[in-house]
Amino acid sequence: MYFKNRLQGILEEIDDLVDTFIAKGQENPYLMPGYTHLQKAQTITFKYYLDAYAQMLLRDKKRLLNAINIMDENPLGSGALAGTTHNIDRQLTTELLNFKKPVKNFIDGVSDRDYVIETLSDFSIIGVHLSRLSEELIIYASQEFQYVTFDDSLSTGSSMMPQKKNADSAELIRGNSALLIGELNQILVIMKGLPLAYDKDMQLDKETFLPAFDHIEKMLLIAKKIVSTLKINRVKLQKAVKNGFLNATDLADYLVKKGRPFRDAHTVVGQAVLFAEKHQKALEDLTIEELKQFDQIIDEDVYHYLNIQESIHKGIKKEML
């Protein structure tokens, strides 16, 4: 009952954070670099970037709803492990306590804590998602990127260096995710060698899930405040998209549409990128003559693919808008 009640609050906080992601994305639908290996890869939108985390949290919500559904069994009447000689109405107590059904097996009803394990596992997954978001926002807020700026209320200065603005709120989310993983490991280790039915070790489960609930609630609330107050630097994002040959894959797609095998297109684009780097140009700034030296099939229509503002409207890419 305690779990069911507290998890309802967690579900509401997840919904609030998802809504915050969506709202912030709609306010800032700007183009930005997408990364693999922390290197610029292809163009995405800030809206689509935030939506990735929204989708993760929506799956997290499904996991918690599934956990609630599984644990929604009434153990009342199980006794120590063998029920009771009293002819109690288990269906009535189930309805009064707002459970879905009575437990089928008395021993199982008192001897397992898999509902704790499953909930803390779900919390750990949420924590990992929020930790990844926090790490990225810390990077994006750094002087090296400057894509975003944290609100002053969620940042601190340095005790020694007056110029510093540290994203402490995101760092604490990142740190608390480790505590959630630790609490999951604790309950797993507590339960791993216990014989049926009840053992006193089980009372230590409170030391795992009580702090875990507090940690996940704080993390979700802080994440919501971070995202809702985050300032997006559109100019920096535009500049970042211009550099790094983010349209190289679009050029390869163009060649494939012209009939080239992708392996050949990949080689041609690699040569074009090396040429552009050598001459300190972007791919879209190369002349048609310069591009044709790599493949004569290239024509003027290539610029519709090299222009990032245009190419993002092609194919299923437009789903990112």
PDB file of C-alpha atoms in Angstrom:
ATOM      1  CA  MET A   1       0.000   0.000   0.000  1.00  0.00           C
ATOM      2  CA  TYR A   2       2.839   2.358   0.843  1.00  0.00           C
ATOM      3  CA  PHE A   3       4.507   1.642  -2.486  1.00  0.00           C
ATOM      4  CA  LYS A   4       1.315   2.095  -4.490  1.00  0.00           C
ATOM      5  CA  ASN A   5       0.588   5.444  -2.866  1.00  0.00           C
ATOM      6  CA  ARG A   6       4.082   6.850  -3.244  1.00  0.00           C
ATOM      7  CA  LEU A   7       4.462   5.587  -6.784  1.00  0.00           C
ATOM      8  CA  GLN A   8       1.386   7.565  -7.827  1.00  0.00           C
ATOM      9  CA  GLY A   9       3.284  10.703  -6.857  1.00  0.00           C
ATOM     10  CA  ILE A  10       6.335   9.576  -8.843  1.00  0.00           C
ATOM     11  CA  LEU A  11       4.160   8.976 -11.909  1.00  0.00           C
ATOM     12  CA  GLU A  12       2.763  12.500 -11.654  1.00  0.00           C
ATOM     13  CA  GLU A  13       6.274  13.940 -11.410  1.00  0.00           C
ATOM     14  CA  ILE A  14       7.320  11.989 -14.512  1.00  0.00           C
ATOM     15  CA  ASP A  15       4.320  13.406 -16.386  1.00  0.00           C
ATOM     16  CA  ASP A  16       5.278  16.917 -15.283  1.00  0.00           C
ATOM     17  CA  LEU A  17       8.864  16.465 -16.466  1.00  0.00           C
ATOM     18  CA  VAL A  18       7.744  15.061 -19.827  1.00  0.00           C
ATOM     19  CA  ASP A  19       5.438  18.062 -20.271  1.00  0.00           C
ATOM     20  CA  THR A  20       8.373  20.333 -19.427  1.00  0.00           C
ATOM     21  CA  PHE A  21      10.540  18.670 -22.093  1.00  0.00           C
ATOM     22  CA  ILE A  22       7.797  19.133 -24.677  1.00  0.00           C
ATOM     23  CA  ALA A  23       7.139  22.769 -23.756  1.00  0.00           C
ATOM     24  CA  LYS A  24      10.825  23.710 -23.753  1.00  0.00           C
ATOM     25  CA  GLY A  25      11.311  21.972 -27.093  1.00  0.00           C
ATOM     26  CA  GLN A  26       8.390  23.797 -28.678  1.00  0.00           C
ATOM     27  CA  GLU A  27       9.833  27.093 -27.465  1.00  0.00           C
ATOM     28  CA  ASN A  28      13.266  26.244 -28.906  1.00  0.00           C
ATOM     29  CA  PRO A  29      12.911  24.245 -32.155  1.00  0.00           C
ATOM     30  CA  TYR A  30      16.402  25.272 -33.277  1.00  0.00           C
ATOM     31  CA  LEU A  31      18.825  23.199 -35.310  1.00  0.00           C
ATOM     32  CA  MET A  32      21.722  21.767 -33.328  1.00  0.00           C
ATOM     33  CA  PRO A  33      24.443  19.157 -33.754  1.00  0.00           C
ATOM     34  CA  GLY A  34      23.620  15.602 -32.844  1.00  0.00           C
ATOM     35  CA  TYR A  35      26.558  13.632 -31.455  1.00  0.00           C
ATOM     36  CA  THR A  36      27.988  10.133 -31.540  1.00  0.00           C
ATOM     37  CA  HIS A  37      31.161   9.383 -29.565  1.00  0.00           C
ATOM     38  CA  LEU A  38      30.817  13.012 -28.351  1.00  0.00           C
ATOM     39  CA  GLN A  39      31.729  14.145 -31.866  1.00  0.00           C
ATOM     40  CA  LYS A  40      29.433  16.033 -34.213  1.00  0.00           C
ATOM     41  CA  ALA A  41      27.480  13.588 -36.361  1.00  0.00           C
ATOM     42  CA  GLN A  42      24.307  14.934 -37.983  1.00  0.00           C
ATOM     43  CA  THR A  43      21.903  17.818 -37.619  1.00  0.00           C
ATOM     44  CA  ILE A  44      18.969  17.438 -35.245  1.00  0.00           C
ATOM     45  CA  THR A  45      16.744  19.954 -33.487  1.00  0.00           C
ATOM     46  CA  PHE A  46      16.834  20.921 -29.830  1.00  0.00           C
ATOM     47  CA  LYS A  47      13.158  19.991 -29.712  1.00  0.00           C
ATOM     48  CA  TYR A  48      13.951  16.490 -30.970  1.00  0.00           C
ATOM     49  CA  TYR A  49      16.873  16.179 -28.558  1.00  0.00           C
ATOM     50  CA  LEU A  50      14.607  16.833 -25.569  1.00  0.00           C
ATOM     51  CA  ASP A  51      11.951  14.531 -26.997  1.00  0.00           C
ATOM     52  CA  ALA A  52      14.452  11.661 -26.822  1.00  0.00           C
ATOM     53  CA  TYR A  53      14.484  12.026 -23.030  1.00  0.00           C
ATOM     54  CA  ALA A  54      10.707  12.437 -22.970  1.00  0.00           C
ATOM     55  CA  GLN A  55      10.376   9.060 -24.704  1.00  0.00           C
ATOM     56  CA  MET A  56      12.760   7.449 -22.206  1.00  0.00           C
ATOM     57  CA  LEU A  57      10.685   8.750 -19.306  1.00  0.00           C
ATOM     58  CA  LEU A  58       7.444   7.576 -20.896  1.00  0.00           C
ATOM     59  CA  ARG A  59       8.916   4.056 -21.007  1.00  0.00           C
ATOM     60  CA  ASP A  60       9.999   4.494 -17.388  1.00  0.00           C
ATOM     61  CA  LYS A  61       6.398   5.352 -16.557  1.00  0.00           C
ATOM     62  CA  LYS A  62       5.210   2.134 -18.237  1.00  0.00           C
ATOM     63  CA  ARG A  63       7.701   0.151 -16.172  1.00  0.00           C
ATOM     64  CA  LEU A  64       6.400   1.677 -12.940  1.00  0.00           C
ATOM     65  CA  LEU A  65       2.785   1.085 -13.962  1.00  0.00           C
ATOM     66  CA  ASN A  66       3.697  -2.532 -14.645  1.00  0.00           C
ATOM     67  CA  ALA A  67       5.369  -2.778 -11.236  1.00  0.00           C
ATOM     68  CA  ILE A  68       2.214  -1.418  -9.576  1.00  0.00           C
ATOM     69  CA  ASN A  69       0.090  -3.920 -11.480  1.00  0.00           C
ATOM     70  CA  ILE A  70       2.287  -6.837 -10.401  1.00  0.00           C
ATOM     71  CA  MET A  71       2.447  -5.838  -6.722  1.00  0.00           C
ATOM     72  CA  ASP A  72      -1.302  -5.127  -6.532  1.00  0.00           C
ATOM     73  CA  GLU A  73      -2.086  -8.241  -4.481  1.00  0.00           C
ATOM     74  CA  ASN A  74      -3.436  -8.332  -0.939  1.00  0.00           C
ATOM     75  CA  PRO A  75      -1.227 -10.301   1.505  1.00  0.00           C
ATOM     76  CA  LEU A  76      -3.607  -9.831   4.466  1.00  0.00           C
ATOM     77  CA  GLY A  77      -4.448 -13.196   5.984  1.00  0.00           C
ATOM     78  CA  SER A  78      -1.183 -14.838   5.020  1.00  0.00           C
ATOM     79  CA  GLY A  79      -0.133 -14.893   8.659  1.00  0.00           C
ATOM     80  CA  ALA A  80       3.460 -15.913   9.246  1.00  0.00           C
ATOM     81  CA  LEU A  81       3.425 -18.189   6.184  1.00  0.00           C
ATOM     82  CA  ALA A  82       0.487 -20.613   6.450  1.00  0.00           C
ATOM     83  CA  GLY A  83      -2.628 -18.461   6.603  1.00  0.00           C
ATOM     84  CA  THR A  84      -5.021 -18.660   9.546  1.00  0.00           C
ATOM     85  CA  THR A  85      -7.764 -20.920  10.920  1.00  0.00           C
ATOM     86  CA  HIS A  86     -10.116 -17.912  10.934  1.00  0.00           C
ATOM     87  CA  ASN A  87     -12.496 -17.945   8.003  1.00  0.00           C
ATOM     88  CA  ILE A  88     -11.836 -14.349   6.921  1.00  0.00           C
ATOM     89  CA  ASP A  89     -13.290 -12.893   3.753  1.00  0.00           C
ATOM     90  CA  ARG A  90     -10.144 -12.231   1.725  1.00  0.00           C
ATOM     91  CA  GLN A  91     -12.087 -10.738  -1.159  1.00  0.00           C
ATOM     92  CA  LEU A  92     -13.711  -8.198   1.156  1.00  0.00           C
ATOM     93  CA  THR A  93     -10.395  -7.124   2.699  1.00  0.00           C
ATOM     94  CA  THR A  94      -8.940  -6.889  -0.795  1.00  0.00           C
ATOM     95  CA  GLU A  95     -11.690  -4.485  -1.836  1.00  0.00           C
ATOM     96  CA  LEU A  96     -11.464  -2.467   1.391  1.00  0.00           C
ATOM     97  CA  LEU A  97      -7.690  -2.094   1.045  1.00  0.00           C
ATOM     98  CA  ASN A  98      -7.997  -1.269  -2.665  1.00  0.00           C
ATOM     99  CA  PHE A  99      -6.001  -4.221  -3.962  1.00  0.00           C
ATOM    100  CA  LYS A 100      -6.738  -5.942  -7.259  1.00  0.00           C
ATOM    101  CA  LYS A 101      -6.795  -9.492  -5.855  1.00  0.00           C
ATOM    102  CA  PRO A 102      -5.599 -11.579  -2.878  1.00  0.00           C
ATOM    103  CA  VAL A 103      -2.217 -13.282  -3.053  1.00  0.00           C
ATOM    104  CA  LYS A 104      -2.551 -16.859  -4.279  1.00  0.00           C
ATOM    105  CA  ASN A 105       0.161 -18.330  -2.049  1.00  0.00           C
ATOM    106  CA  PHE A 106       0.572 -17.392   1.622  1.00  0.00           C
ATOM    107  CA  ILE A 107       4.292 -18.204   1.669  1.00  0.00           C
ATOM    108  CA  ASP A 108       4.920 -16.031  -1.354  1.00  0.00           C
ATOM    109  CA  GLY A 109       2.792 -13.281   0.178  1.00  0.00           C
ATOM    110  CA  VAL A 110       5.158 -12.793   3.110  1.00  0.00           C
ATOM    111  CA  SER A 111       8.533 -14.053   1.934  1.00  0.00           C
ATOM    112  CA  ASP A 112       9.470 -12.077  -1.158  1.00  0.00           C
ATOM    113  CA  ARG A 113      10.484  -8.489  -1.724  1.00  0.00           C
ATOM    114  CA  ASP A 114      10.536  -8.589  -5.501  1.00  0.00           C
ATOM    115  CA  TYR A 115       8.231  -5.576  -5.589  1.00  0.00           C
ATOM    116  CA  VAL A 116      10.960  -3.619  -3.803  1.00  0.00           C
ATOM    117  CA  ILE A 117      13.599  -4.938  -6.197  1.00  0.00           C
ATOM    118  CA  GLU A 118      11.499  -4.148  -9.258  1.00  0.00           C
ATOM    119  CA  THR A 119      10.683  -0.633  -8.077  1.00  0.00           C
ATOM    120  CA  LEU A 120      14.300   0.162  -7.236  1.00  0.00           C
ATOM    121  CA  SER A 121      15.354  -1.289 -10.583  1.00  0.00           C
ATOM    122  CA  ASP A 122      12.911   1.064 -12.301  1.00  0.00           C
ATOM    123  CA  PHE A 123      14.199   3.954 -10.190  1.00  0.00           C
ATOM    124  CA  SER A 124      17.761   3.100 -11.204  1.00  0.00           C
ATOM    125  CA  ILE A 125      16.815   3.211 -14.881  1.00  0.00           C
ATOM    126  CA  ILE A 126      15.140   6.593 -14.392  1.00  0.00           C
ATOM    127  CA  GLY A 127      18.231   7.728 -12.520  1.00  0.00           C
ATOM    128  CA  VAL A 128      20.488   6.670 -15.384  1.00  0.00           C
ATOM    129  CA  HIS A 129      18.320   8.591 -17.854  1.00  0.00           C
ATOM    130  CA  LEU A 130      18.390  11.721 -15.704  1.00  0.00           C
ATOM    131  CA  SER A 131      22.122  11.314 -15.133  1.00  0.00           C
ATOM    132  CA  ARG A 132      22.798  11.178 -18.879  1.00  0.00           C
ATOM    133  CA  LEU A 133      20.683  14.291 -19.402  1.00  0.00           C
ATOM    134  CA  SER A 134      22.519  16.058 -16.590  1.00  0.00           C
ATOM    135  CA  GLU A 135      25.925  15.121 -17.963  1.00  0.00           C
ATOM    136  CA  GLU A 136      25.026  16.470 -21.399  1.00  0.00           C
ATOM    137  CA  LEU A 137      23.617  19.717 -20.042  1.00  0.00           C
ATOM    138  CA  ILE A 138      26.756  20.189 -17.936  1.00  0.00           C
ATOM    139  CA  ILE A 139      28.830  19.774 -21.103  1.00  0.00           C
ATOM    140  CA  TYR A 140      26.545  22.006 -23.174  1.00  0.00           C
ATOM    141  CA  ALA A 141      26.733  24.719 -20.508  1.00  0.00           C
ATOM    142  CA  SER A 142      30.542  24.679 -20.435  1.00  0.00           C
ATOM    143  CA  GLN A 143      32.653  27.455 -21.932  1.00  0.00           C
ATOM    144  CA  GLU A 144      33.704  25.051 -24.670  1.00  0.00           C
ATOM    145  CA  PHE A 145      30.102  24.661 -25.898  1.00  0.00           C
ATOM    146  CA  GLN A 146      27.889  27.430 -24.453  1.00  0.00           C
ATOM    147  CA  TYR A 147      24.764  25.903 -26.001  1.00  0.00           C
ATOM    148  CA  VAL A 148      22.733  26.403 -22.818  1.00  0.00           C
ATOM    149  CA  THR A 149      22.861  28.464 -19.642  1.00  0.00           C
ATOM    150  CA  PHE A 150      21.661  27.283 -16.244  1.00  0.00           C
ATOM    151  CA  ASP A 151      19.515  29.582 -14.165  1.00  0.00           C
ATOM    152  CA  ASP A 152      21.452  31.306 -11.386  1.00  0.00           C
ATOM    153  CA  SER A 153      19.214  29.686  -8.770  1.00  0.00           C
ATOM    154  CA  LEU A 154      20.452  26.267  -9.929  1.00  0.00           C
ATOM    155  CA  SER A 155      24.144  27.156 -10.164  1.00  0.00           C
ATOM    156  CA  THR A 156      26.865  28.097  -7.719  1.00  0.00           C
ATOM    157  CA  GLY A 157      30.090  30.007  -7.904  1.00  0.00           C
ATOM    158  CA  SER A 158      33.494  28.813  -6.845  1.00  0.00           C
ATOM    159  CA  SER A 159      34.841  29.486  -3.360  1.00  0.00           C
ATOM    160  CA  MET A 160      38.138  30.447  -4.991  1.00  0.00           C
ATOM    161  CA  MET A 161      37.513  31.393  -8.637  1.00  0.00           C
ATOM    162  CA  PRO A 162      35.044  34.289  -8.962  1.00  0.00           C
ATOM    163  CA  GLN A 163      34.416  33.765 -12.691  1.00  0.00           C
ATOM    164  CA  LYS A 164      32.995  30.252 -12.266  1.00  0.00           C
ATOM    165  CA  LYS A 165      29.345  29.264 -12.671  1.00  0.00           C
ATOM    166  CA  ASN A 166      28.986  25.611 -11.787  1.00  0.00           C
ATOM    167  CA  ALA A 167      25.960  23.467 -12.700  1.00  0.00           C
ATOM    168  CA  ASP A 168      25.734  21.967  -9.223  1.00  0.00           C
ATOM    169  CA  SER A 169      22.065  20.999  -9.543  1.00  0.00           C
ATOM    170  CA  ALA A 170      22.776  18.741 -12.518  1.00  0.00           C
ATOM    171  CA  GLU A 171      25.861  17.344 -10.813  1.00  0.00           C
ATOM    172  CA  LEU A 172      23.748  16.348  -7.807  1.00  0.00           C
ATOM    173  CA  ILE A 173      21.268  14.542 -10.055  1.00  0.00           C
ATOM    174  CA  ARG A 174      24.208  12.699 -11.591  1.00  0.00           C
ATOM    175  CA  GLY A 175      25.520  11.803  -8.143  1.00  0.00           C
ATOM    176  CA  ASN A 176      22.163  10.686  -6.774  1.00  0.00           C
ATOM    177  CA  SER A 177      21.759   8.252  -9.654  1.00  0.00           C
ATOM    178  CA  ALA A 178      24.687   6.332  -8.161  1.00  0.00           C
ATOM    179  CA  LEU A 179      22.865   6.130  -4.826  1.00  0.00           C
ATOM    180  CA  LEU A 180      19.821   4.602  -6.527  1.00  0.00           C
ATOM    181  CA  ILE A 181      21.981   1.929  -8.132  1.00  0.00           C
ATOM    182  CA  GLY A 182      23.577   1.275  -4.744  1.00  0.00           C
ATOM    183  CA  GLU A 183      20.188   0.907  -3.045  1.00  0.00           C
ATOM    184  CA  LEU A 184      19.095  -1.579  -5.713  1.00  0.00           C
ATOM    185  CA  ASN A 185      22.254  -3.602  -5.136  1.00  0.00           C
ATOM    186  CA  GLN A 186      21.647  -3.546  -1.376  1.00  0.00           C
ATOM    187  CA  ILE A 187      18.213  -5.145  -1.572  1.00  0.00           C
ATOM    188  CA  LEU A 188      19.416  -7.702  -4.123  1.00  0.00           C
ATOM    189  CA  VAL A 189      22.273  -8.759  -1.859  1.00  0.00           C
ATOM    190  CA  ILE A 190      19.979  -8.855   1.195  1.00  0.00           C
ATOM    191  CA  MET A 191      17.528 -11.193  -0.533  1.00  0.00           C
ATOM    192  CA  LYS A 192      19.864 -13.420  -2.526  1.00  0.00           C
ATOM    193  CA  GLY A 193      20.443 -16.163   0.079  1.00  0.00           C
ATOM    194  CA  LEU A 194      17.312 -16.107   2.238  1.00  0.00           C
ATOM    195  CA  PRO A 195      15.359 -19.336   2.800  1.00  0.00           C
ATOM    196  CA  LEU A 196      11.548 -19.214   2.840  1.00  0.00           C
ATOM    197  CA  ALA A 197       9.596 -17.742   4.468  1.00  0.00           C
ATOM    198  CA  TYR A 198      10.398 -14.678   6.590  1.00  0.00           C
ATOM    199  CA  ASP A 199      13.867 -13.789   7.865  1.00  0.00           C
ATOM    200  CA  LYS A 200      14.856 -10.799   9.968  1.00  0.00           C
ATOM    201  CA  ASP A 201      17.199  -9.635   7.216  1.00  0.00           C
ATOM    202  CA  MET A 202      14.091  -8.429   5.399  1.00  0.00           C
ATOM    203  CA  GLN A 203      13.490  -5.586   7.815  1.00  0.00           C
ATOM    204  CA  LEU A 204      16.554  -3.938   6.284  1.00  0.00           C
ATOM    205  CA  ASP A 205      14.581  -3.374   3.088  1.00  0.00           C
ATOM    206  CA  LYS A 206      13.380  -0.079   4.639  1.00  0.00           C
ATOM    207  CA  GLU A 207      16.946   1.194   4.504  1.00  0.00           C
ATOM    208  CA  THR A 208      16.918   0.719   0.748  1.00  0.00           C
ATOM    209  CA  PHE A 209      13.527   1.896  -0.481  1.00  0.00           C
ATOM    210  CA  LEU A 210      12.816   4.789   1.909  1.00  0.00           C
ATOM    211  CA  PRO A 211      15.877   6.793   0.802  1.00  0.00           C
ATOM    212  CA  ALA A 212      15.361   5.636  -2.799  1.00  0.00           C
ATOM    213  CA  PHE A 213      11.905   7.229  -2.907  1.00  0.00           C
ATOM    214  CA  ASP A 214      13.343  10.459  -1.526  1.00  0.00           C
ATOM    215  CA  HIS A 215      16.193  10.448  -4.044  1.00  0.00           C
ATOM    216  CA  ILE A 216      14.051   9.846  -7.122  1.00  0.00           C
ATOM    217  CA  GLU A 217      11.489  12.463  -6.092  1.00  0.00           C
ATOM    218  CA  LYS A 218      14.169  15.107  -5.627  1.00  0.00           C
ATOM    219  CA  MET A 219      15.879  14.193  -8.893  1.00  0.00           C
ATOM    220  CA  LEU A 220      12.667  14.510 -10.904  1.00  0.00           C
ATOM    221  CA  LEU A 221      11.757  17.828  -9.300  1.00  0.00           C
ATOM    222  CA  ILE A 222      15.224  19.303  -9.813  1.00  0.00           C
ATOM    223  CA  ALA A 223      15.352  18.074 -13.421  1.00  0.00           C
ATOM    224  CA  LYS A 224      12.022  19.776 -14.094  1.00  0.00           C
ATOM    225  CA  LYS A 225      13.299  23.058 -12.672  1.00  0.00           C
ATOM    226  CA  ILE A 226      16.568  22.824 -14.629  1.00  0.00           C
ATOM    227  CA  VAL A 227      14.820  22.258 -17.953  1.00  0.00           C
ATOM    228  CA  SER A 228      12.049  24.789 -17.388  1.00  0.00           C
ATOM    229  CA  THR A 229      14.522  27.587 -16.575  1.00  0.00           C
ATOM    230  CA  LEU A 230      17.224  26.596 -19.074  1.00  0.00           C
ATOM    231  CA  LYS A 231      18.260  29.321 -21.527  1.00  0.00           C
ATOM    232  CA  ILE A 232      19.103  28.144 -25.048  1.00  0.00           C
ATOM    233  CA  ASN A 233      21.829  29.954 -27.002  1.00  0.00           C
ATOM    234  CA  ARG A 234      20.450  29.935 -30.543  1.00  0.00           C
ATOM    235  CA  VAL A 235      23.458  31.752 -32.003  1.00  0.00           C
ATOM    236  CA  LYS A 236      25.891  29.174 -30.612  1.00  0.00           C
ATOM    237  CA  LEU A 237      23.761  26.331 -31.924  1.00  0.00           C
ATOM    238  CA  GLN A 238      23.616  27.870 -35.394  1.00  0.00           C
ATOM    239  CA  LYS A 239      27.378  28.319 -35.426  1.00  0.00           C
ATOM    240  CA  ALA A 240      27.909  24.750 -34.229  1.00  0.00           C
ATOM    241  CA  VAL A 241      25.693  23.374 -36.994  1.00  0.00           C
ATOM    242  CA  LYS A 242      27.664  25.293 -39.619  1.00  0.00           C
ATOM    243  CA  ASN A 243      30.914  23.612 -38.586  1.00  0.00           C
ATOM    244  CA  GLY A 244      31.746  19.922 -38.498  1.00  0.00           C
ATOM    245  CA  PHE A 245      30.404  18.685 -41.863  1.00  0.00           C
ATOM    246  CA  LEU A 246      27.066  17.615 -40.398  1.00  0.00           C
ATOM    247  CA  ASN A 247      25.660  17.413 -43.929  1.00  0.00           C
ATOM    248  CA  ALA A 248      28.188  14.785 -45.071  1.00  0.00           C
ATOM    249  CA  THR A 249      25.685  11.947 -44.658  1.00  0.00           C
ATOM    250  CA  ASP A 250      23.111  13.955 -46.612  1.00  0.00           C
ATOM    251  CA  LEU A 251      25.611  14.199 -49.462  1.00  0.00           C
ATOM    252  CA  ALA A 252      26.079  10.431 -49.337  1.00  0.00           C
ATOM    253  CA  ASP A 253      22.293   9.973 -49.424  1.00  0.00           C
ATOM    254  CA  TYR A 254      22.165  12.254 -52.455  1.00  0.00           C
ATOM    255  CA  LEU A 255      24.688  10.084 -54.304  1.00  0.00           C
ATOM    256  CA  VAL A 256      22.759   6.939 -53.409  1.00  0.00           C
ATOM    257  CA  LYS A 257      19.598   8.508 -54.827  1.00  0.00           C
ATOM    258  CA  LYS A 258      21.602   9.128 -57.996  1.00  0.00           C
ATOM    259  CA  GLY A 259      22.372   5.419 -58.204  1.00  0.00           C
ATOM    260  CA  ARG A 260      25.728   5.076 -56.475  1.00  0.00           C
ATOM    261  CA  PRO A 261      26.248   2.192 -54.017  1.00  0.00           C
ATOM    262  CA  PHE A 262      26.554   3.546 -50.493  1.00  0.00           C
ATOM    263  CA  ARG A 263      30.107   2.211 -50.082  1.00  0.00           C
ATOM    264  CA  ASP A 264      31.168   4.261 -53.106  1.00  0.00           C
ATOM    265  CA  ALA A 265      29.205   7.287 -51.922  1.00  0.00           C
ATOM    266  CA  HIS A 266      30.911   6.999 -48.539  1.00  0.00           C
ATOM    267  CA  THR A 267      34.338   7.121 -50.190  1.00  0.00           C
ATOM    268  CA  VAL A 268      33.411  10.087 -52.405  1.00  0.00           C
ATOM    269  CA  VAL A 269      32.074  12.098 -49.477  1.00  0.00           C
ATOM    270  CA  GLY A 270      35.169  11.316 -47.422  1.00  0.00           C
ATOM    271  CA  GLN A 271      37.331  12.722 -50.197  1.00  0.00           C
ATOM    272  CA  ALA A 272      35.124  15.802 -50.464  1.00  0.00           C
ATOM    273  CA  VAL A 273      35.372  16.402 -46.716  1.00  0.00           C
ATOM    274  CA  LEU A 274      39.168  16.157 -46.797  1.00  0.00           C
ATOM    275  CA  PHE A 275      39.248  18.632 -49.692  1.00  0.00           C
ATOM    276  CA  ALA A 276      36.917  21.026 -47.877  1.00  0.00           C
ATOM    277  CA  GLU A 277      38.983  20.801 -44.685  1.00  0.00           C
ATOM    278  CA  LYS A 278      42.168  21.522 -46.603  1.00  0.00           C
ATOM    279  CA  HIS A 279      40.619  24.616 -48.187  1.00  0.00           C
ATOM    280  CA  GLN A 280      38.833  25.662 -44.977  1.00  0.00           C
ATOM    281  CA  LYS A 281      35.393  25.477 -46.529  1.00  0.00           C
ATOM    282  CA  ALA A 282      32.071  23.924 -45.610  1.00  0.00           C
ATOM    283  CA  LEU A 283      30.682  21.316 -48.013  1.00  0.00           C
ATOM    284  CA  GLU A 284      27.868  23.639 -49.039  1.00  0.00           C
ATOM    285  CA  ASP A 285      30.432  26.318 -49.930  1.00  0.00           C
ATOM    286  CA  LEU A 286      32.229  24.128 -52.474  1.00  0.00           C
ATOM    287  CA  THR A 287      31.523  25.069 -56.085  1.00  0.00           C
ATOM    288  CA  ILE A 288      29.841  22.610 -58.398  1.00  0.00           C
ATOM    289  CA  GLU A 289      33.136  22.226 -60.263  1.00  0.00           C
ATOM    290  CA  GLU A 290      34.916  21.353 -57.031  1.00  0.00           C
ATOM    291  CA  LEU A 291      32.253  18.785 -56.149  1.00  0.00           C
ATOM    292  CA  LYS A 292      32.230  17.230 -59.616  1.00  0.00           C
ATOM    293  CA  GLN A 293      35.905  16.352 -59.348  1.00  0.00           C
ATOM    294  CA  PHE A 294      34.869  13.674 -56.852  1.00  0.00           C
ATOM    295  CA  ASP A 295      31.907  12.361 -58.875  1.00  0.00           C
ATOM    296  CA  GLN A 296      30.612  13.632 -62.207  1.00  0.00           C
ATOM    297  CA  ILE A 297      27.091  12.569 -61.304  1.00  0.00           C
ATOM    298  CA  ILE A 298      26.833  15.494 -58.880  1.00  0.00           C
ATOM    299  CA  ASP A 299      24.653  18.300 -60.223  1.00  0.00           C
ATOM    300  CA  GLU A 300      23.271  21.647 -59.053  1.00  0.00           C
ATOM    301  CA  ASP A 301      20.455  19.940 -57.151  1.00  0.00           C
ATOM    302  CA  VAL A 302      23.054  18.732 -54.653  1.00  0.00           C
ATOM    303  CA  TYR A 303      22.790  22.039 -52.818  1.00  0.00           C
ATOM    304  CA  HIS A 304      19.245  21.149 -51.750  1.00  0.00           C
ATOM    305  CA  TYR A 305      20.883  18.368 -49.732  1.00  0.00           C
ATOM    306  CA  LEU A 306      23.909  20.326 -48.573  1.00  0.00           C
ATOM    307  CA  ASN A 307      21.711  23.149 -47.294  1.00  0.00           C
ATOM    308  CA  ILE A 308      20.927  21.973 -43.777  1.00  0.00           C
ATOM    309  CA  GLN A 309      17.800  24.109 -43.559  1.00  0.00           C
ATOM    310  CA  GLU A 310      16.444  22.283 -46.616  1.00  0.00           C
ATOM    311  CA  SER A 311      17.756  18.769 -46.039  1.00  0.00           C
ATOM    312  CA  ILE A 312      16.100  18.473 -42.644  1.00  0.00           C
ATOM    313  CA  HIS A 313      12.741  18.681 -44.435  1.00  0.00           C
ATOM    314  CA  LYS A 314      13.542  15.658 -46.631  1.00  0.00           C
ATOM    315  CA  GLY A 315      12.363  12.112 -46.039  1.00  0.00           C
ATOM    316  CA  ILE A 316      11.586  11.132 -42.467  1.00  0.00           C
ATOM    317  CA  LYS A 317      14.008  13.765 -41.176  1.00  0.00           C
ATOM    318  CA  LYS A 318      11.071  16.178 -41.088  1.00  0.00           C
ATOM    319  CA  GLU A 319       9.749  14.253 -38.086  1.00  0.00           C
ATOM    320  CA  MET A 320      12.424  16.071 -36.052  1.00  0.00           C
ATOM    321  CA  LEU A 321      10.843  19.465 -36.738  1.00  0.00           C
TER     322      LEU A 321
END
